[in-house]
CSV table of C-alpha atoms and ligand atoms in Angstrom, one decimal:
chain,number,residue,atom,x,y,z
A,40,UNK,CA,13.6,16.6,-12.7
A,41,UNK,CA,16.3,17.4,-15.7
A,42,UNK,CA,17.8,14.0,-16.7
A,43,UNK,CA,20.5,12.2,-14.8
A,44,UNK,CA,23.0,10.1,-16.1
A,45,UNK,CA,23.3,7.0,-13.4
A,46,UNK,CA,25.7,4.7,-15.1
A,47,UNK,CA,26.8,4.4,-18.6
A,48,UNK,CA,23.9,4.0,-20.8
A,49,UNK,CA,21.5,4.4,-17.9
A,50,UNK,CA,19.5,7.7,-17.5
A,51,UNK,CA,16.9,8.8,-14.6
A,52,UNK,CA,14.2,11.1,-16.6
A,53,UNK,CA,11.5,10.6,-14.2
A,54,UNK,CA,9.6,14.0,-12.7
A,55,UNK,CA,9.3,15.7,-9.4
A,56,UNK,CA,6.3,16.4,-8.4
A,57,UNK,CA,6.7,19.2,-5.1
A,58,UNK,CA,3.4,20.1,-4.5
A,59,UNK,CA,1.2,17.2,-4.2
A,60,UNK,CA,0.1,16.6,0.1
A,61,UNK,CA,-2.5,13.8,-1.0
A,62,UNK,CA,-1.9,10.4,-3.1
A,63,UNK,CA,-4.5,8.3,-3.8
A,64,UNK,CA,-7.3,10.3,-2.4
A,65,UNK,CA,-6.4,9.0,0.8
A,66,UNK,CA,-2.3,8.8,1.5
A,67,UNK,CA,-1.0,12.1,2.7
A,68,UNK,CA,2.1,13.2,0.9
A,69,UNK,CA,3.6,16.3,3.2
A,70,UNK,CA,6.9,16.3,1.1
A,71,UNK,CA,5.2,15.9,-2.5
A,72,UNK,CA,6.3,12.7,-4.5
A,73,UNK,CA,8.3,11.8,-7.9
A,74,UNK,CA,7.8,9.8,-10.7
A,75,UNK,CA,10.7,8.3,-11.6
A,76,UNK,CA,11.4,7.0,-15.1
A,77,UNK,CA,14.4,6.0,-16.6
A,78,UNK,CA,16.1,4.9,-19.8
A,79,UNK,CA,18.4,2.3,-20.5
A,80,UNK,CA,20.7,2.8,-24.1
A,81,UNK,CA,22.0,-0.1,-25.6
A,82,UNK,CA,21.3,-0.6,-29.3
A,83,UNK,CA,17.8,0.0,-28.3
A,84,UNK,CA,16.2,2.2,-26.3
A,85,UNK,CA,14.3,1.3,-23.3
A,86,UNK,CA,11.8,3.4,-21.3
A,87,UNK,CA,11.2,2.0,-17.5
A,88,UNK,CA,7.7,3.5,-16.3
A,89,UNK,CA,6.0,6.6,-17.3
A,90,UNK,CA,4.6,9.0,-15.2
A,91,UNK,CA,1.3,11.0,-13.8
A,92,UNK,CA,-0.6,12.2,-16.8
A,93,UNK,CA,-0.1,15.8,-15.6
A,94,UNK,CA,3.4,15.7,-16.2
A,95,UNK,CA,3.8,14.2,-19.5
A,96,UNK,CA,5.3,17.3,-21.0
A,97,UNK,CA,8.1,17.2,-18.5
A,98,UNK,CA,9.0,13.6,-19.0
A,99,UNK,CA,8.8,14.4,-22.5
A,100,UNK,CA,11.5,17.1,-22.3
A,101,UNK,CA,13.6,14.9,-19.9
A,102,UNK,CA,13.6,12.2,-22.1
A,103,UNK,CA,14.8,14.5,-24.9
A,104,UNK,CA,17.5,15.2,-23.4
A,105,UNK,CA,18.7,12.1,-23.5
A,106,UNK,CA,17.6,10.9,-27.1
A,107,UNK,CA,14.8,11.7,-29.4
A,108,UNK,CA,11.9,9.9,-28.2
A,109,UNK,CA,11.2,8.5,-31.5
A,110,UNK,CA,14.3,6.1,-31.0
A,111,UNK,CA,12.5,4.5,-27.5
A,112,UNK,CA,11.7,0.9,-29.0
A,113,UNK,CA,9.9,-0.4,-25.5
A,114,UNK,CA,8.4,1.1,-22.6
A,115,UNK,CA,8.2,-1.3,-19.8
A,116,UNK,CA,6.1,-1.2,-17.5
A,117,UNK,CA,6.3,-2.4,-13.6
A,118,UNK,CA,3.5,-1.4,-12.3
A,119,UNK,CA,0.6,0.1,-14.0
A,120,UNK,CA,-1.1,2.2,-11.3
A,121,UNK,CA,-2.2,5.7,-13.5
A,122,UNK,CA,0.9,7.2,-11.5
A,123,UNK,CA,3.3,5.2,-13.4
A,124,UNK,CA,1.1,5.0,-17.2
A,125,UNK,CA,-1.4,7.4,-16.8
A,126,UNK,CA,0.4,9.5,-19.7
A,127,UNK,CA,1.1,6.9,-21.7
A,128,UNK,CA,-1.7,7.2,-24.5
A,129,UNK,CA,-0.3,10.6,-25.0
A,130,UNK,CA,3.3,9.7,-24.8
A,131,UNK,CA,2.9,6.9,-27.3
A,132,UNK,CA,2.2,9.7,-29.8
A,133,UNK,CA,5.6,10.9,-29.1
A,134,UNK,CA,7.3,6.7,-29.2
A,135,UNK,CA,5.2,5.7,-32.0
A,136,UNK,CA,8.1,2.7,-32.6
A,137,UNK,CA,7.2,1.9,-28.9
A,138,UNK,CA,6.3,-1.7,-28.1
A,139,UNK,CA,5.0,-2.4,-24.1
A,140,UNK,CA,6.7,-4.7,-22.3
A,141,UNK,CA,4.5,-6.1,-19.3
A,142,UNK,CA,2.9,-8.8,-17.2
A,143,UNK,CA,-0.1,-10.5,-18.3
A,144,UNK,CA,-2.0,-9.0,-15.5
A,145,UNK,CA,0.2,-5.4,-16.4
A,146,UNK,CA,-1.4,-6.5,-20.0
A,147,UNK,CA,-5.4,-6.5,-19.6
A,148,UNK,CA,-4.7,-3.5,-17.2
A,149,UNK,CA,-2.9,-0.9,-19.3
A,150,UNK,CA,-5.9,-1.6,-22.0
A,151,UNK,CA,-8.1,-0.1,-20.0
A,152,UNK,CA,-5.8,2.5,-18.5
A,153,UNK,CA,-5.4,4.3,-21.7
A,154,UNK,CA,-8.6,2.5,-23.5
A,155,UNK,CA,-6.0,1.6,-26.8
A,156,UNK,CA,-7.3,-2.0,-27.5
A,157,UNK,CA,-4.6,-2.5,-30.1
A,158,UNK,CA,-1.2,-1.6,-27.9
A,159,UNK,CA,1.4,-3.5,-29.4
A,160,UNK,CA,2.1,-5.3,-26.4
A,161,UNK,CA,4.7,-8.0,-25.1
A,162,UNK,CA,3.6,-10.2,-22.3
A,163,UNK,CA,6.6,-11.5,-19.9
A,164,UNK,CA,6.8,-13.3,-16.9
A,165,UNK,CA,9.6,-14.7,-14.9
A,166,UNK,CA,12.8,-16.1,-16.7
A,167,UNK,CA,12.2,-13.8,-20.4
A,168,UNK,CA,14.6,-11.2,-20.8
A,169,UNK,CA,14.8,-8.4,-23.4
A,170,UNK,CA,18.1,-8.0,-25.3
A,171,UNK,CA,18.7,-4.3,-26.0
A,172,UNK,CA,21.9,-4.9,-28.0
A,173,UNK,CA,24.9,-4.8,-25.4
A,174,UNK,CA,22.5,-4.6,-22.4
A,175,UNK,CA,19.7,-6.9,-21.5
A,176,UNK,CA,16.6,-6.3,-19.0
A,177,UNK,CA,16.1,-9.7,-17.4
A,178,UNK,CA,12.2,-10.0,-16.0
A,179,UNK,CA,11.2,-11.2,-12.2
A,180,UNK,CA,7.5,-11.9,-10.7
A,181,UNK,CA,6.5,-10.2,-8.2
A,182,UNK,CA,3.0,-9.9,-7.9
A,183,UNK,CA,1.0,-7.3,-5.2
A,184,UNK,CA,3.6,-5.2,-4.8
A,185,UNK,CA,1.3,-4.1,-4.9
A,186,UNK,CA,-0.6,-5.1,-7.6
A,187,UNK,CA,-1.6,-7.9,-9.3
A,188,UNK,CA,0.3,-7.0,-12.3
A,189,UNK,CA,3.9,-6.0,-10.6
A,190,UNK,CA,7.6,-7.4,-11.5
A,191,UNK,CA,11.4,-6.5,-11.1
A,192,UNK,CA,13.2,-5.6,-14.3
A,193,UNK,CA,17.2,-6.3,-13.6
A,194,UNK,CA,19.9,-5.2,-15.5
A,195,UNK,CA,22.7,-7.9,-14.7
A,196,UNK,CA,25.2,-6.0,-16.9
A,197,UNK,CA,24.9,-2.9,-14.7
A,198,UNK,CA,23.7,-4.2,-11.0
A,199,UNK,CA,20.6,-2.7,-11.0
A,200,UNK,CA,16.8,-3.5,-10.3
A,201,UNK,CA,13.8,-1.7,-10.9
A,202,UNK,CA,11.4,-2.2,-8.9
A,203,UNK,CA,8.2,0.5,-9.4
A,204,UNK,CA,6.9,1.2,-6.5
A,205,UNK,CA,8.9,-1.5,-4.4
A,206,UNK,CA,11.3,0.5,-1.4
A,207,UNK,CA,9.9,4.1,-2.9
A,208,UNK,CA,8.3,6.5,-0.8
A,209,UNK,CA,6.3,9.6,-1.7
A,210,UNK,CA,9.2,12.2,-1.1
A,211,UNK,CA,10.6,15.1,-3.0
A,212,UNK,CA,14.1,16.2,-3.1
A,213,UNK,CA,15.7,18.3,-6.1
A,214,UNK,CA,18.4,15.4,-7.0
A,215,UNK,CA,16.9,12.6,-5.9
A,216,UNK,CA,20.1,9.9,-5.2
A,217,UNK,CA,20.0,9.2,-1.4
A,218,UNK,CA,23.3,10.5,-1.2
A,219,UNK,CA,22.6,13.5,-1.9
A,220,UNK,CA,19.5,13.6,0.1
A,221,UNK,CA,19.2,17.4,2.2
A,222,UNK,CA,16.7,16.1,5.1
A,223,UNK,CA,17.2,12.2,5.3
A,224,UNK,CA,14.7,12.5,8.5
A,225,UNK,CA,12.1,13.3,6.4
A,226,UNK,CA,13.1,10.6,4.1
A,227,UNK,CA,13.0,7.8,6.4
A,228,UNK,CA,9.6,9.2,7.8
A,229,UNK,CA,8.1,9.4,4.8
A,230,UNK,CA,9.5,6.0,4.0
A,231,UNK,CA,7.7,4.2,6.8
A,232,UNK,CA,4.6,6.0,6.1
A,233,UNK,CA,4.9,4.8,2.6
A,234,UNK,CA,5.4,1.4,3.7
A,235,UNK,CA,2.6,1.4,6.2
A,236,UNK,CA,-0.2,2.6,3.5
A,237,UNK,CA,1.0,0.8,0.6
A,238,UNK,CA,2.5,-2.5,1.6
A,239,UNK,CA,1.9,-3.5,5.2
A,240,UNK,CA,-1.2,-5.7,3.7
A,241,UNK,CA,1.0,-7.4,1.4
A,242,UNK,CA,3.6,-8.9,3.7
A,243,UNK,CA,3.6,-12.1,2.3
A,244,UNK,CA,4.4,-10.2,-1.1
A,245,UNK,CA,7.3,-7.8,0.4
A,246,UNK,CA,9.0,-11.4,1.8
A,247,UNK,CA,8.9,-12.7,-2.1
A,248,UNK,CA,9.9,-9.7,-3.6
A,249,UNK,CA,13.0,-9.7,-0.6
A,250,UNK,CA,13.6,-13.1,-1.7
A,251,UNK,CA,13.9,-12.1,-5.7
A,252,UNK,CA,16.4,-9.7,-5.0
A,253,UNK,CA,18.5,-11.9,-2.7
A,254,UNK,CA,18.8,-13.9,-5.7
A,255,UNK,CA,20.2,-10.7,-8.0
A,256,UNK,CA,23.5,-8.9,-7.6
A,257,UNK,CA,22.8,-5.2,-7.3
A,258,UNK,CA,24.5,-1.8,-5.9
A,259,UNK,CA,21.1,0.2,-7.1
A,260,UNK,CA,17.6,0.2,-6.7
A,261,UNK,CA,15.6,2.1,-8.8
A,262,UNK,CA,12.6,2.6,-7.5
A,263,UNK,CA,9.4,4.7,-9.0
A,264,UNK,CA,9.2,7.1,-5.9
A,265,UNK,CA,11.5,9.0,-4.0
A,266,UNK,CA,15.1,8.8,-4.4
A,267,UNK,CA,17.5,5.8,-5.8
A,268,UNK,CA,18.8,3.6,-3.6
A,269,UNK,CA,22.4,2.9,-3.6
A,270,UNK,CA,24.8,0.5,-2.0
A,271,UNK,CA,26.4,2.6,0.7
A,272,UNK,CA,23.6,5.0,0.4
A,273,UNK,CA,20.3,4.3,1.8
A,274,UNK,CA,19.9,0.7,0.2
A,275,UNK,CA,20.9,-2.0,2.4
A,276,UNK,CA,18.6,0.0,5.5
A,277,UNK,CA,15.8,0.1,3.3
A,278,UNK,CA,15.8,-3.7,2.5
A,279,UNK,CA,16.5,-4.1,6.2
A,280,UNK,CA,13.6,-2.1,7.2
A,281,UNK,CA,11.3,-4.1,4.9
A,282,UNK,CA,12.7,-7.6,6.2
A,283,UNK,CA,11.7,-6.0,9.8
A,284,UNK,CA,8.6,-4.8,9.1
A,285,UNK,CA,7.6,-7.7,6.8
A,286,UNK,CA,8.9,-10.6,9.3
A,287,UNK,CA,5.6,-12.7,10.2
A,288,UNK,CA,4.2,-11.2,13.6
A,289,UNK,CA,4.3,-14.1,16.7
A,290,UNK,CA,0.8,-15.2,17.4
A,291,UNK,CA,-0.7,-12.5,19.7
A,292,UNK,CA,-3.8,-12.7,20.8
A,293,UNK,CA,-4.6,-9.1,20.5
A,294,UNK,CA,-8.5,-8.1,20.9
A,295,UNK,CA,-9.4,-4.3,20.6
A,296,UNK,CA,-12.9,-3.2,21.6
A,297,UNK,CA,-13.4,-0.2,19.7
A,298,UNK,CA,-15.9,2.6,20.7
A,299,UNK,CA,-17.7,6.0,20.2
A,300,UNK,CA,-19.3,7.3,23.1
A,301,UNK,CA,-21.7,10.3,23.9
A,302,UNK,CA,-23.3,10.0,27.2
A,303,UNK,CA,-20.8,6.7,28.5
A,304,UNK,CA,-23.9,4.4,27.2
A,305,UNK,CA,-22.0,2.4,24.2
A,306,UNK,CA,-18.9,2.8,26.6
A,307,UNK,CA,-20.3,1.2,29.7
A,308,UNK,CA,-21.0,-1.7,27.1
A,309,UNK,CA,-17.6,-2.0,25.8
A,310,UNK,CA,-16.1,-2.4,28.9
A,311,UNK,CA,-18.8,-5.3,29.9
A,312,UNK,CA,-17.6,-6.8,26.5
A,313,UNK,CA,-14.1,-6.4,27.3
A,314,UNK,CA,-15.0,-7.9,30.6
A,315,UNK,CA,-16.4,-11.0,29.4
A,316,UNK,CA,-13.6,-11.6,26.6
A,317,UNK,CA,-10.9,-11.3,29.2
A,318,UNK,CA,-12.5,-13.6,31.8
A,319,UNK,CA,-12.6,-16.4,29.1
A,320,UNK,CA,-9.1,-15.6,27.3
A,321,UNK,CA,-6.7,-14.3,30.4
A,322,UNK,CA,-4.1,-14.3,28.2
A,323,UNK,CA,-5.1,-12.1,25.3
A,324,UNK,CA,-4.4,-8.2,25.1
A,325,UNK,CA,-8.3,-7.2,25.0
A,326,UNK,CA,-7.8,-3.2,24.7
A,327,UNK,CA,-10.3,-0.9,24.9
A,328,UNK,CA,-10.0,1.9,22.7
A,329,UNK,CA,-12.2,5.2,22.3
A,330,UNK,CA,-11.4,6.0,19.4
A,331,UNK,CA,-12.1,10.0,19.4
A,332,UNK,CA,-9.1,9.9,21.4
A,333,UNK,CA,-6.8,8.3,19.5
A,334,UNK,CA,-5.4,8.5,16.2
A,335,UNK,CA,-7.3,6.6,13.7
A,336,UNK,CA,-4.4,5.1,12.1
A,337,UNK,CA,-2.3,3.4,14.8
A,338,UNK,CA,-6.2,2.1,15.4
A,339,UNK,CA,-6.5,0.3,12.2
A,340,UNK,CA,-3.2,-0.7,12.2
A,341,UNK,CA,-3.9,-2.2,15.9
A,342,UNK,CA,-7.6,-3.7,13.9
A,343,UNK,CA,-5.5,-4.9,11.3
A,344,UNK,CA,-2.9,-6.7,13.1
A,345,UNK,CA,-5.7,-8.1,15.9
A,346,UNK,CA,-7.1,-12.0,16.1
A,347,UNK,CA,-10.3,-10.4,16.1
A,348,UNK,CA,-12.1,-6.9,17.2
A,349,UNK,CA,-15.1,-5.4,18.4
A,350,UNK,CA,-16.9,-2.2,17.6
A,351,UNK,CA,-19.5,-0.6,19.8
A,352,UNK,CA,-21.4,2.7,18.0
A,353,UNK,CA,-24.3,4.8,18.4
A,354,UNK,CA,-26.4,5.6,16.0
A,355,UNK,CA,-27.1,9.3,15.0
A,356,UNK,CA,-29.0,10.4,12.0
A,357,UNK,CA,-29.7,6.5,10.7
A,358,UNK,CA,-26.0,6.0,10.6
A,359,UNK,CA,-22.7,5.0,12.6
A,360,UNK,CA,-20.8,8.2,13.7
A,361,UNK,CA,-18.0,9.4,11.1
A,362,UNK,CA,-15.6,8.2,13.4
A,363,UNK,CA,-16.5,4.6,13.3
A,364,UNK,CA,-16.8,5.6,9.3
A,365,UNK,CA,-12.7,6.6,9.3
A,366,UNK,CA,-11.6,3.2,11.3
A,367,UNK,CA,-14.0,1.1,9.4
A,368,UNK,CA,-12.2,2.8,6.1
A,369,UNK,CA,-8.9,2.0,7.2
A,370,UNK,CA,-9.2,-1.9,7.4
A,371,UNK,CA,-6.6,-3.9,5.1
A,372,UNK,CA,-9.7,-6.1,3.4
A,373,UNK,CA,-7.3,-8.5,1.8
A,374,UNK,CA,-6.2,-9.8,5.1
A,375,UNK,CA,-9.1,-9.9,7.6
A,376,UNK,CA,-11.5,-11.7,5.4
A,377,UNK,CA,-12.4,-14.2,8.2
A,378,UNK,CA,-11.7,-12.4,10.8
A,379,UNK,CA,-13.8,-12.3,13.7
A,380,UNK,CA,-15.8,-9.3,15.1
A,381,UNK,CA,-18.8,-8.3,17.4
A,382,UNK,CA,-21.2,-5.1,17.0
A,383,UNK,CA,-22.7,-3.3,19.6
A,384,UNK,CA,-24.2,0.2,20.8
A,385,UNK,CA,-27.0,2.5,21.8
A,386,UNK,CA,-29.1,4.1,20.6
A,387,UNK,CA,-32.1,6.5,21.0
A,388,UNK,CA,-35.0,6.2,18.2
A,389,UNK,CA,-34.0,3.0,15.5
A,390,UNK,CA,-30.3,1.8,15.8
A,391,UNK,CA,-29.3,1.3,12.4
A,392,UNK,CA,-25.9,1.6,12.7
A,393,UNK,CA,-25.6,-1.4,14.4
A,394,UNK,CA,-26.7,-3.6,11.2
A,395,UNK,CA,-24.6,-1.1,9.1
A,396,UNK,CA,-21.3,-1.6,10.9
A,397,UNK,CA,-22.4,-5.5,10.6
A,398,UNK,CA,-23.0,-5.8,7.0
A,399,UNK,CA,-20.2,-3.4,6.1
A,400,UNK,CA,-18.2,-5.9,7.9
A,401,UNK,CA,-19.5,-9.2,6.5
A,402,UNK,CA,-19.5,-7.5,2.8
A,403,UNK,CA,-15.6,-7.2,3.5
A,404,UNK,CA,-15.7,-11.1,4.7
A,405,UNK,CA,-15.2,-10.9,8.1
A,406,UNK,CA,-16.8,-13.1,9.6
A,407,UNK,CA,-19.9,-12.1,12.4
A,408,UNK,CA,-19.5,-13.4,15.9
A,409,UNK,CA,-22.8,-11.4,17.7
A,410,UNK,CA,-24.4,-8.2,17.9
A,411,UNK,CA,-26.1,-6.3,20.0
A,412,UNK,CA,-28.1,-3.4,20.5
A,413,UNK,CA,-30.0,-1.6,23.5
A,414,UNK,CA,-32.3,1.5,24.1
A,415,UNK,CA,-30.6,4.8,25.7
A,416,UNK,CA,-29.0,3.5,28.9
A,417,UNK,CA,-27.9,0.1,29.3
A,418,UNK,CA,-29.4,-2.0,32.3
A,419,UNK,CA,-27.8,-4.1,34.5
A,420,UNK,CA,-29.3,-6.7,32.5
A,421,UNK,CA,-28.3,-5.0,29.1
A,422,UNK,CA,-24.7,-4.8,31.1
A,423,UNK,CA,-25.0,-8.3,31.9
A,424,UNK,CA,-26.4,-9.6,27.8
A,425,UNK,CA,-22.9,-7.7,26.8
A,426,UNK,CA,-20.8,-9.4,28.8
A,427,UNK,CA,-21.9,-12.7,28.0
A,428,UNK,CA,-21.6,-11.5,24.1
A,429,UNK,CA,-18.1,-11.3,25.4
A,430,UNK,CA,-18.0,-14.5,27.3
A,431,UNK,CA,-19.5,-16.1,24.1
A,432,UNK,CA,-16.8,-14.1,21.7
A,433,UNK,CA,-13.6,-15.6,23.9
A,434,UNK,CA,-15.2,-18.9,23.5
A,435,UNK,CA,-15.5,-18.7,19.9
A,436,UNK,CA,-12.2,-17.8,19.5
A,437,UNK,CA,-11.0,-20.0,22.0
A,438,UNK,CA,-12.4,-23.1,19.9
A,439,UNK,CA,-11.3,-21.8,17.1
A,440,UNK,CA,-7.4,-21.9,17.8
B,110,FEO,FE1,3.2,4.4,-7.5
B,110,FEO,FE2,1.2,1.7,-7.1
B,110,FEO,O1,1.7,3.3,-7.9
């Protein structure tokens, strides 16, 4: 992206990034991404983020179009995911005045991001401000969004907040404002999607980080992905849209019973499961879910929003099938340590994926509420032992409220 002048003194220098379809090794990115950087000119020179290391040659020449890159006297950093700093080591040969403006978390982090013990680096936290000379950057908390070492950087003077990664989205257009967005549709997909992988485990986070900028006065948001926010423009639904999403869930008592089924062994379980569950709890949603027929994300979301889940898996070749592998891979960890869970299944030979799925499980601190495990085809009795696991599970969790 060539640089854009946004207000006075305030330039976007960040660059587009097209062509990448996967972030994070795991995030699909259909419509590429940016990396959005910007400079803000009083009588010093501030640089807000960096970028991908790929692309430091670009930010480079964006930059210089602005200024020489020698006159930048801080880089601050939101965020310090390698997205946002992983060219900074290089870049710093290029800002050698440059001092790092950061959290303490931001601090210990970017040490070991570009492994330069000595960074000249200065620590702020909520209430320090840095004076550029006729504009200021004034410095917010606001931690996990959506890491530890996150903040807001406002510039009163000009009614704007930078937030990082805060109401971004991995999405690529050639002029990035959101008024001059081409294919809004594929905007506000991508900006759900974003939402979903990135901060759905941090609402508690997204509702401080809502709160901070109720607090500021602000007609622009610029964020480190995707296009600026503006008043009028996209801004005020994209705040909307994280209040929705965000809002604390009412109390459900949602139970999936997820399975993988070869010959309807594991299945005929599940239900038995489900069966007992719902005969002590009559109220709660107990779903079961095969989960080679549905898609694996809306099933971790459903795992991830539940009071507490089952999963029922064979065992083939010493280990759970990869299906139970990609929903057990999408579990938000942060948020159900303690939740509860049952393990069941088949199996032929030695059942090993039954222990797997457990200790998996319990290593992310969830917390165990029965297993268990039967030969081939279940019996009546086999039957019978998994729905009294599920009798037992809706007791549990029954005492438990
Ligand atoms: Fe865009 Fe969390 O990095």
């Amino acid at each position: 992206m060539a640089s854009r002048k946004l207000k006075d003194g305030v330039y976007s220098v960040g660059v587009l990034n097209p062509s990448m379809r996967v972030f994070d090794v795991v995030m699909k990115t259909e419509y590429g991404t940016s990396y959005n950087a910007f400079l803000v000119r009083g009588e010093k020179t501030a640089l807000i983020e960096t970028c991908h290391r790929a692309y430091r040659e670009a930010l480079l020449e964006n930059i210089s179009e602005v200024c020489d890159p020698g006159e930048i006297s801080y880089i601050v950093l939101n965020h310090t995911e390698p997205d946002h700093t992983g060219t900074l080591a290089e870049l710093l040969k290029s800002c050698p005045k440059a001092q790092i403006v950061c959290s303490r978390a931001a601090a210990g982090f970017i040490k070991e991001i570009t492994n330069l013990p000595e960074l000249d680096i200065r620590i702020v936290k909520e209430g320090d401000s840095l004076d550029l000379g006729g504009k200021r950057l004034d410095f917010y908390d606001a931690p996990f969004l959506h890491w530890p070492d996150s903040m807001f950087s406002y510039l009163e003077s000009d009614g704007i907040v930078f937030t990082c990664d805060f109401l971004g989205t991995h999405y690529c257009e050639p002029l990035m404002l959101d008024y001059r967005m081409v294919k809004p549709e594929l905007y506000d997909q991508t900006f759900k999607e974003y939402y979903d992988a990135i901060f759905a485990p941090f609402k508690q986070h997204v509702r401080h980080g809502l709160k901070q900028l109720e607090r500021l006065s602000f007609d622009m948001v610029c964020c480190s992905h995707g296009p600026v926010l503006t008043a009028g423009g996209r801004l005020e639904k994209a705040v909307g849209l994280y209040r929705e999403w965000s809002a604390k869930e009412a109390e459900e008592m949602l139970i999936p019973v997820f399975y993988v089924s070869a010959y309807g062994c594991t299945k005929a379980a599940a239900g038995s499961f489900a069966k007992g569950v719902q005969k002590i709890l009559p109220k709660a949603r107990v779903m079961l879910l095969d989960i080679i027929e549905q898609d694996i994300s809306k099933q971790a979301k459903l795992l991830n929003s539940s009071r507490a889940f089952a999963v029922g898996t064979p065992t083939i070749n010493r280990f759970p099938p990869p299906p139970i592998l990609n929903l057990l891979a999408g579990i938000d960890a942060i948020n159900c340590a303690g939740k509860p869970f049952a393990v069941f299944g088949s199996y032929g030979w030695s059942g090993e994926a039954i222990k797997l799925v457990g200790s998996f499980l319990e290593s992310l601190k969830c917390k165990k509420q029965g297993e268990l495990k039967f030969r081939f085809v279940p019996s009546e009795g086999e039957l019978d032992a998994a729905q009294k696991l599920g009798e037992e599970f809706g007791l549990a969790l029954q005492q438990s409220v």
